[in-house]
Amino acid sequence: MKAMENKVRFYNTLTKKEELFVPNVDGKVSMYTCGPTVYHFAHIGNLRTYICEDIMEKTLRYVGYDVKRVMNITDVGHLSSDADTGEDKMLKGAKREHKTVMEIAKFYTDAFFSDCAKLNIKTPDVVEPATNCIPEFIKMISGLIDKGYAYLAGGNVYFDTSKLKEYYVLSNHSEEELLVGVRDDVEEDSNKRNKSDFVLWFTKSKFEDQELKWESPWGVGYPGWHIECSCISLKHLGEFMDIHCGGVDNIFPHHTNEIAQSESYLGHKWCNYWFHVHHLNDKTGKMSKSKGDFLTVSLLESKGYNPLVYRLFCLQSHYRKPLEFSYENLDNVASAYDKLVNRIASLNKDGEVDKEEFAAYREKFEAALCDDFNTSMAITVLYDMLKAEINDATKFALAESFDQVLSLKLTTAVADQKESIDEELSAFVESKIAERAQAKKEKDFAKADAIRAELLEKGIVLKDTREGTVWSKA
Ligand code: AMP
Ligand code: ZN
């Protein structure tokens, strides 16, 4: 069989340059995404990262790869500082809402996927909560101890970073700078042999009110956050992985620690490409759950925004640049979105697709995406195509094709909107008919007539038949 042409290029955090993507196995991609910590709603910053990862996955599929994507759900072990200090985030959520940790995890996992659905983010092929994988964590930690990469101190198990030739493989910064970055609430753990060592399994520290804990060879306790992604990716994607994704804040310490654990355990290079999305900021800086004051998809909806307008807002900027959120910009995108989907809805899709034009525009669209996922350029190709001298059927077919990646409901939004307006209208009229029937039963004919008149004013005509009242638009 002919080998697949590799044409996707993107910036690899590991090599710190843009590279041609070449998977381990021809035509197949294994991809791992750090999932949400489910102690609160995802904010639209988190969702920017998931939107950009969705674009990556869909681009890879669009150009012909067979992608297997895995995501974890962090429902244990993520402490409020990424460097193993502070309170467990899940426990914090449970206390805040007077619920159990598992209730909190279920509620916010469902909320996360509901937000993803609204943003047209595809659910990964495998989604695995950390609490499902305790035996796998114990196996990897035991292996690390056996190989001399981990040690027991004060009841906890730590990874010994001094055993590595190079620990800071993903970042350019100095050790001191990085350590300060993650420890605003510096609380030195005297059990650690080296400042950069991190916890694989907790027993003693932060143990007292921990709700979820498991038996282990080192005592009853719970896993550290970093070990979960190493184990879950190994479980589902094997020893050699193509792409690992996350937000830039995951580079250190989370992804740095994942590489340390996985490569020490496996004894070889683990993941070839690292993809990181820059942050969504508000006026005060990075949007974060811990700040408390953050924006959610539901909040945008309650203000009247279609969630896909936020998706388009994200696609108009490059994932490797920080993005500042403002309602003013979102309003501009909302009106551009309406114009765009109405323009496409006005196309006459009957007719023959011009195969040559279709192929030419598809190639331009692919080229934009293959150039480090340049989504704003891909959208420019869409606008250029809509303005071009080609027939409507070809334009419509191209819009449908581009939407496999953009996922903005380009060809269906207007019809969906009409349908939902019709549904709303129908529910309203039915409730008025029921109210009128009740008024008639109570011999309140004045009220019954008033309801008929009110509906007529809205363009709805009622007709009483033997089977009941039916309605139509005037
Ligand atoms: P968390 O639920 O906190 O574990 O984060 C889920 C994902 O969102 C991770 O990949 C983070 O790197 C990413 N993330 C966190 N804050 C932001 C932000 N302000 N903008 C973009 N991505 C973010
Ligand atoms: Zn992770």
XYZ file of C-alpha atoms and ligand atoms in Angstrom:
498
model
C 0.000 0.000 0.000
C 1.182 3.518 -0.776
C 2.380 5.459 2.284
C 0.230 8.394 3.306
C 1.539 11.842 2.467
C 2.456 13.736 5.638
C 1.672 17.406 5.176
C 0.651 18.791 8.568
C 3.240 21.090 10.138
C 2.999 22.493 13.637
C 5.062 23.902 16.464
C 6.495 21.208 18.696
C 7.170 22.430 22.241
C 9.702 19.615 22.660
C 12.012 20.688 19.822
C 10.933 24.335 20.050
C 10.365 24.624 16.323
C 7.729 24.110 13.696
C 8.026 20.624 12.231
C 6.458 18.315 9.694
C 4.317 15.852 11.615
C 5.270 12.230 10.943
C 3.392 9.664 13.033
C 4.988 6.488 14.412
C 2.693 4.323 12.291
C 1.886 5.402 8.726
C -1.586 6.943 8.500
C -2.423 6.508 12.201
C -2.237 9.069 14.998
C -2.290 8.492 18.743
C -3.204 11.646 20.586
C -3.569 12.367 24.303
C -5.283 15.364 25.854
C -5.108 16.445 29.489
C -8.740 16.567 30.547
C -10.490 18.875 32.986
C -10.210 18.876 36.754
C -13.888 18.442 37.502
C -14.348 20.528 40.672
C -16.058 23.441 38.941
C -17.453 24.491 35.571
C -14.918 24.776 32.774
C -14.340 28.446 31.972
C -14.125 29.717 28.419
C -10.311 29.815 28.785
C -10.174 26.053 29.395
C -12.543 25.672 26.470
C -10.245 27.676 24.185
C -7.681 24.926 24.723
C -10.242 22.198 23.956
C -11.459 24.043 20.843
C -7.898 24.301 19.477
C -7.222 20.638 20.258
C -10.469 19.763 18.491
C -9.229 21.671 15.429
C -5.999 19.708 15.555
C -7.820 16.369 15.739
C -10.268 17.282 12.981
C -7.508 18.606 10.709
C -5.625 15.339 11.093
C -8.784 13.418 10.214
C -9.566 15.794 7.325
C -6.240 15.160 5.659
C -6.785 11.415 6.035
C -5.270 10.144 9.291
C -6.977 7.569 11.428
C -6.869 9.276 14.850
C -7.291 7.697 18.260
C -7.689 10.335 20.923
C -7.698 9.744 24.666
C -8.598 12.150 27.456
C -8.467 11.753 31.218
C -10.838 13.250 33.732
C -8.988 14.499 36.806
C -11.192 13.518 39.722
C -8.450 13.005 42.317
C -4.957 14.213 43.230
C -4.809 17.703 41.686
C -3.806 20.028 44.487
C -4.400 23.753 44.364
C -0.755 24.371 43.499
C 0.482 22.256 40.591
C 3.600 21.605 42.682
C 1.852 19.324 45.179
C 0.979 21.862 47.840
C -2.373 23.181 48.999
C -5.728 21.522 49.178
C -7.078 18.841 46.819
C -9.201 20.734 44.269
C -11.921 18.079 44.252
C -12.245 18.241 48.018
C -12.452 22.023 47.828
C -15.365 21.686 45.360
C -17.128 19.107 47.533
C -16.862 21.306 50.637
C -18.087 24.353 48.737
C -21.222 22.531 47.592
C -21.766 20.199 50.578
C -21.586 17.140 48.326
C -19.355 14.101 48.050
C -16.319 14.200 45.777
C -17.890 11.652 43.433
C -21.116 13.700 43.194
C -19.058 16.771 42.330
C -17.041 14.800 39.769
C -20.163 13.465 38.047
C -21.908 16.818 37.970
C -18.961 18.755 36.538
C -17.943 15.996 34.111
C -21.468 16.106 32.641
C -21.360 19.913 32.593
C -18.007 19.814 30.767
C -19.277 17.525 28.004
C -22.458 19.545 27.679
C -20.323 22.688 27.122
C -18.192 20.778 24.615
C -21.311 19.693 22.724
C -22.517 23.301 22.526
C -19.127 24.296 21.108
C -19.140 21.377 18.646
C -16.068 19.841 20.273
C -15.915 16.137 19.483
C -15.803 13.783 22.474
C -12.475 11.882 22.412
C -12.577 8.192 21.493
C -11.646 7.244 25.058
C -12.459 9.242 28.191
C -11.059 7.809 31.404
C -11.504 9.168 34.941
C -8.374 8.903 37.093
C -10.252 7.048 39.844
C -10.768 4.132 37.384
C -7.058 3.467 37.116
C -5.658 3.031 40.639
C -4.094 -0.418 39.860
C -2.295 1.081 36.833
C -0.914 3.945 38.961
C 0.329 1.507 41.600
C 1.991 -0.629 38.917
C 3.874 2.303 37.383
C 4.922 3.737 40.756
C 6.184 0.289 41.862
C 8.139 0.024 38.607
C 9.702 3.459 39.193
C 10.726 2.461 42.730
C 12.221 -0.814 41.448
C 14.256 1.033 38.830
C 15.563 3.492 41.417
C 13.678 6.547 40.090
C 11.389 6.946 43.091
C 11.783 6.872 46.865
C 9.668 6.731 49.973
C 9.891 9.590 52.451
C 7.558 10.583 55.261
C 5.044 7.997 54.029
C 4.775 9.486 50.515
C 6.384 8.256 47.316
C 8.428 10.850 45.386
C 9.992 10.923 41.960
C 13.727 11.608 42.202
C 14.474 14.182 39.497
C 18.221 14.053 40.197
C 18.263 10.610 38.550
C 17.572 12.152 35.132
C 20.174 13.467 32.696
C 17.757 16.226 31.759
C 14.582 17.058 33.615
C 13.560 20.420 32.110
C 13.175 19.083 28.565
C 10.074 21.072 27.693
C 10.973 24.562 28.873
C 13.742 27.093 28.437
C 13.412 28.695 31.815
C 15.808 28.381 34.691
C 14.977 26.015 37.510
C 14.582 28.804 40.063
C 12.233 30.789 37.824
C 10.017 27.773 37.246
C 9.888 26.801 40.869
C 8.860 30.285 41.929
C 6.187 30.290 39.210
C 4.341 27.350 40.655
C 4.808 28.125 44.314
C 3.264 31.409 45.268
C 2.273 29.767 48.512
C 5.765 28.300 49.037
C 5.423 25.562 51.541
C 8.581 23.470 51.367
C 8.100 19.742 51.717
C 11.066 18.588 53.809
C 10.628 14.991 52.595
C 11.860 15.874 49.124
C 15.481 15.107 48.302
C 15.531 17.732 45.548
C 13.425 20.854 45.168
C 11.971 19.667 41.849
C 10.984 16.173 43.081
C 7.256 15.542 42.960
C 4.758 13.238 44.619
C 3.660 10.008 42.942
C 1.578 8.707 45.838
C 0.385 10.591 48.920
C -0.228 8.960 52.236
C 0.802 11.255 55.063
C 0.632 14.768 53.704
C -2.758 16.307 52.909
C -4.277 13.090 54.089
C -6.531 13.949 56.995
C -9.783 14.857 55.302
C -9.090 13.254 51.924
C -12.346 11.538 50.974
C -11.087 9.098 48.330
C -8.217 6.838 49.331
C -7.010 3.405 48.331
C -4.840 0.584 49.677
C -1.338 0.576 48.233
C 2.026 -1.060 49.021
C 2.977 2.263 50.700
C -0.136 2.615 52.847
C -3.649 3.911 52.312
C -3.547 7.025 50.185
C -4.125 8.563 46.777
C -2.173 9.256 43.573
C -0.448 12.476 42.562
C -1.898 14.344 39.582
C 0.958 13.822 37.100
C 1.018 10.015 37.284
C -2.561 9.765 36.014
C -1.809 11.097 32.520
C 1.304 8.917 32.160
C -0.691 5.800 33.067
C -3.923 6.557 31.212
C -2.088 7.335 27.974
C 0.011 4.163 28.327
C -3.106 2.099 29.018
C -4.914 3.208 25.862
C -2.212 4.340 23.442
C 0.726 2.085 24.248
C 4.406 2.841 24.789
C 4.891 5.177 21.829
C 2.669 8.169 21.445
C 2.481 10.737 18.669
C 0.940 13.871 20.163
C 0.297 15.122 23.675
C -1.762 18.301 24.136
C -2.682 20.832 26.788
C -2.641 24.503 27.710
C 0.729 26.271 28.128
C 0.378 26.186 31.918
C 0.645 22.391 31.644
C 4.204 22.585 30.246
C 5.646 22.904 33.703
C 5.417 21.073 35.990
C 2.691 18.720 34.693
C 4.013 17.687 31.289
C 7.632 17.919 32.395
C 6.810 15.439 35.157
C 4.847 13.188 32.820
C 7.887 12.874 30.540
C 10.145 12.171 33.535
C 7.888 9.368 34.803
C 6.935 7.774 31.497
C 10.410 7.707 29.964
C 12.045 6.464 33.179
C 9.441 3.721 33.453
C 9.505 2.712 29.787
C 13.243 3.151 29.262
C 12.811 4.943 25.927
C 11.499 8.122 24.329
C 7.755 8.285 24.786
C 5.974 11.100 22.933
C 7.328 12.864 19.839
C 5.136 15.973 19.535
C 3.891 18.323 22.252
C 1.155 20.808 21.383
C 0.297 23.692 23.713
C -2.418 26.306 23.466
C -1.834 29.796 24.833
C -4.129 31.297 27.396
C -7.320 33.223 27.199
C -6.890 36.304 29.340
C -9.247 38.848 30.721
C -8.269 42.360 31.789
C -6.725 41.032 34.998
C -4.637 38.319 33.318
C -5.070 34.570 32.817
C -8.616 33.365 33.290
C -8.543 30.724 36.023
C -11.016 28.750 38.078
C -9.227 29.537 41.311
C -9.819 33.281 40.798
C -13.521 32.520 41.202
C -14.644 35.217 38.808
C -14.675 33.457 35.439
C -16.817 33.206 32.330
C -18.680 30.054 31.344
C -20.551 28.970 28.234
C -23.835 29.137 30.174
C -23.110 32.716 31.146
C -22.526 33.648 27.496
C -25.775 31.895 26.564
C -27.683 33.745 29.274
C -26.441 36.983 27.677
C -27.877 35.826 24.346
C -24.704 34.587 22.619
C -24.690 31.445 20.513
C -21.774 29.313 21.880
C -20.526 28.842 18.313
C -19.844 32.574 18.187
C -17.268 31.958 20.917
C -15.821 29.095 18.839
C -15.454 31.463 15.874
C -13.935 34.091 18.213
C -11.228 31.543 19.112
C -10.664 30.430 15.517
C -9.997 33.968 14.383
C -6.797 34.084 16.414
C -3.774 31.775 16.409
C -3.527 29.191 19.177
C 0.081 30.171 19.875
C -0.835 33.726 20.812
C -2.524 34.779 24.041
C -6.088 35.907 23.368
C -7.833 38.665 25.279
C -11.533 38.305 25.810
C -13.861 41.295 25.506
C -17.605 41.523 24.907
C -16.978 44.189 22.287
C -14.951 41.737 20.183
C -17.457 38.975 20.808
C -20.255 41.267 19.545
C -18.310 41.897 16.334
C -17.829 38.167 15.850
C -21.538 37.542 16.555
C -22.590 39.845 13.749
C -19.966 38.370 11.390
C -21.250 34.876 12.233
C -24.864 35.810 11.459
C -23.873 37.333 8.125
C -21.758 34.313 7.252
C -24.387 31.641 7.964
C -27.120 33.689 6.266
C -24.923 34.121 3.202
C -24.442 30.338 3.046
C -28.170 29.702 3.656
C -28.968 31.888 0.657
C -26.943 29.675 -1.717
C -28.883 27.587 -4.181
C -27.434 24.186 -3.453
C -29.153 22.370 -6.357
C -26.887 21.939 -9.293
C -23.631 20.337 -10.209
C -20.505 20.717 -8.107
C -17.542 21.934 -10.125
C -14.980 19.265 -9.196
C -11.923 21.304 -10.191
C -12.940 24.377 -8.217
C -13.887 22.188 -5.289
C -10.447 20.534 -5.262
C -8.629 23.864 -5.659
C -10.391 25.509 -2.692
C -10.135 22.404 -0.563
C -6.395 22.432 -1.167
C -6.129 26.098 -0.105
C -8.158 25.373 3.026
C -5.999 22.359 3.899
C -2.820 24.332 3.274
C -3.915 26.957 5.829
C -4.649 24.322 8.448
C -1.506 22.322 7.699
C 0.501 25.509 8.348
C 0.489 25.247 12.170
C -3.322 25.199 12.292
C -3.756 28.677 10.885
C -7.513 28.847 11.471
C -7.873 32.556 10.709
C -6.310 31.914 7.285
C -8.667 28.934 6.804
C -11.599 31.287 7.494
C -10.195 33.783 4.984
C -10.191 30.960 2.401
C -13.876 30.392 3.260
C -14.719 34.086 2.681
C -12.670 34.204 -0.535
C -14.471 31.107 -1.782
C -17.888 32.641 -1.048
C -16.917 35.750 -3.042
C -15.426 33.809 -5.970
C -16.964 33.327 -9.415
C -18.027 29.739 -8.862
C -21.494 28.239 -8.805
C -23.631 28.065 -5.651
C -23.695 24.274 -5.473
C -19.875 24.201 -5.354
C -19.818 26.927 -2.700
C -22.327 25.051 -0.594
C -20.423 21.772 -0.924
C -17.182 23.509 0.041
C -18.785 25.160 3.080
C -20.071 21.750 4.151
C -16.632 20.239 3.682
C -14.760 23.022 5.557
C -17.207 22.630 8.406
C -15.874 19.127 9.087
C -12.983 20.985 10.717
C -14.373 24.423 11.593
C -17.536 22.916 13.114
C -19.501 26.167 13.072
C -22.741 24.695 11.694
C -22.048 26.740 8.575
C -24.708 25.049 6.450
C -27.282 24.193 9.122
C -27.348 27.086 11.615
C -30.060 29.096 9.846
C -32.387 26.109 9.334
C -31.816 25.000 12.964
C -32.614 28.476 14.175
C -35.852 28.541 12.148
C -36.790 25.148 13.487
C -36.219 26.191 17.064
C -38.242 29.381 16.542
C -41.047 27.232 15.086
C -40.865 24.895 18.062
C -41.059 27.821 20.479
C -44.008 29.302 18.614
C -45.824 25.991 18.535
C -45.359 25.485 22.312
C -46.665 29.017 22.922
C -49.759 28.590 20.721
C -50.575 25.177 22.238
C -50.446 26.665 25.740
C -52.808 29.476 24.647
C -55.224 26.954 23.090
C -55.293 25.001 26.367
C -55.918 28.217 28.307
C -58.767 29.108 25.923
C -60.336 25.633 26.257
C -60.289 26.006 30.046
C -61.883 29.482 29.799
C -64.660 28.058 27.590
C -65.244 25.227 30.050
C -65.652 27.830 32.778
C -68.019 29.749 30.473
C -65.637 32.717 30.471
C -66.274 33.491 26.797
C -64.823 36.974 27.028
C -61.444 35.518 28.012
C -61.687 32.841 25.270
C -62.343 35.570 22.677
C -59.503 37.687 24.024
C -57.087 34.785 23.582
C -58.268 34.242 19.995
C -57.789 37.966 19.306
C -54.325 38.012 20.929
C -53.197 35.148 18.696
C -54.688 36.712 15.602
C -52.698 39.834 16.289
C -49.568 37.635 16.225
C -50.658 36.181 12.877
C -52.109 32.925 14.237
C -55.591 31.804 13.193
C -57.577 29.364 15.362
C -60.183 27.040 13.968
C -62.486 24.961 16.205
C -63.138 21.505 14.792
C -64.829 18.356 16.121
C -61.352 16.988 16.956
C -60.410 20.136 18.879
C -58.856 23.498 18.065
C -56.280 23.638 15.275
C -54.116 26.591 14.274
C -52.351 27.971 11.257
C -50.334 31.030 10.297
C -52.521 33.736 8.749
P -7.949 22.273 34.395
O -9.407 21.880 34.362
O -7.653 23.404 35.308
O -7.060 21.070 34.695
O -7.558 22.799 32.938
C -8.021 22.199 31.770
C -7.229 22.716 30.573
O -7.416 24.119 30.378
C -5.714 22.510 30.689
O -5.219 22.013 29.463
C -5.190 23.905 30.964
O -3.872 24.053 30.488
C -6.153 24.761 30.186
N -6.291 26.155 30.677
C -6.358 26.596 31.967
N -6.543 27.937 32.009
C -6.581 28.372 30.716
C -6.757 29.661 30.083
N -6.943 30.782 30.787
N -6.746 29.700 28.721
C -6.578 28.571 27.977
N -6.429 27.329 28.523
C -6.429 27.217 29.865
Zn -2.357 15.620 32.075
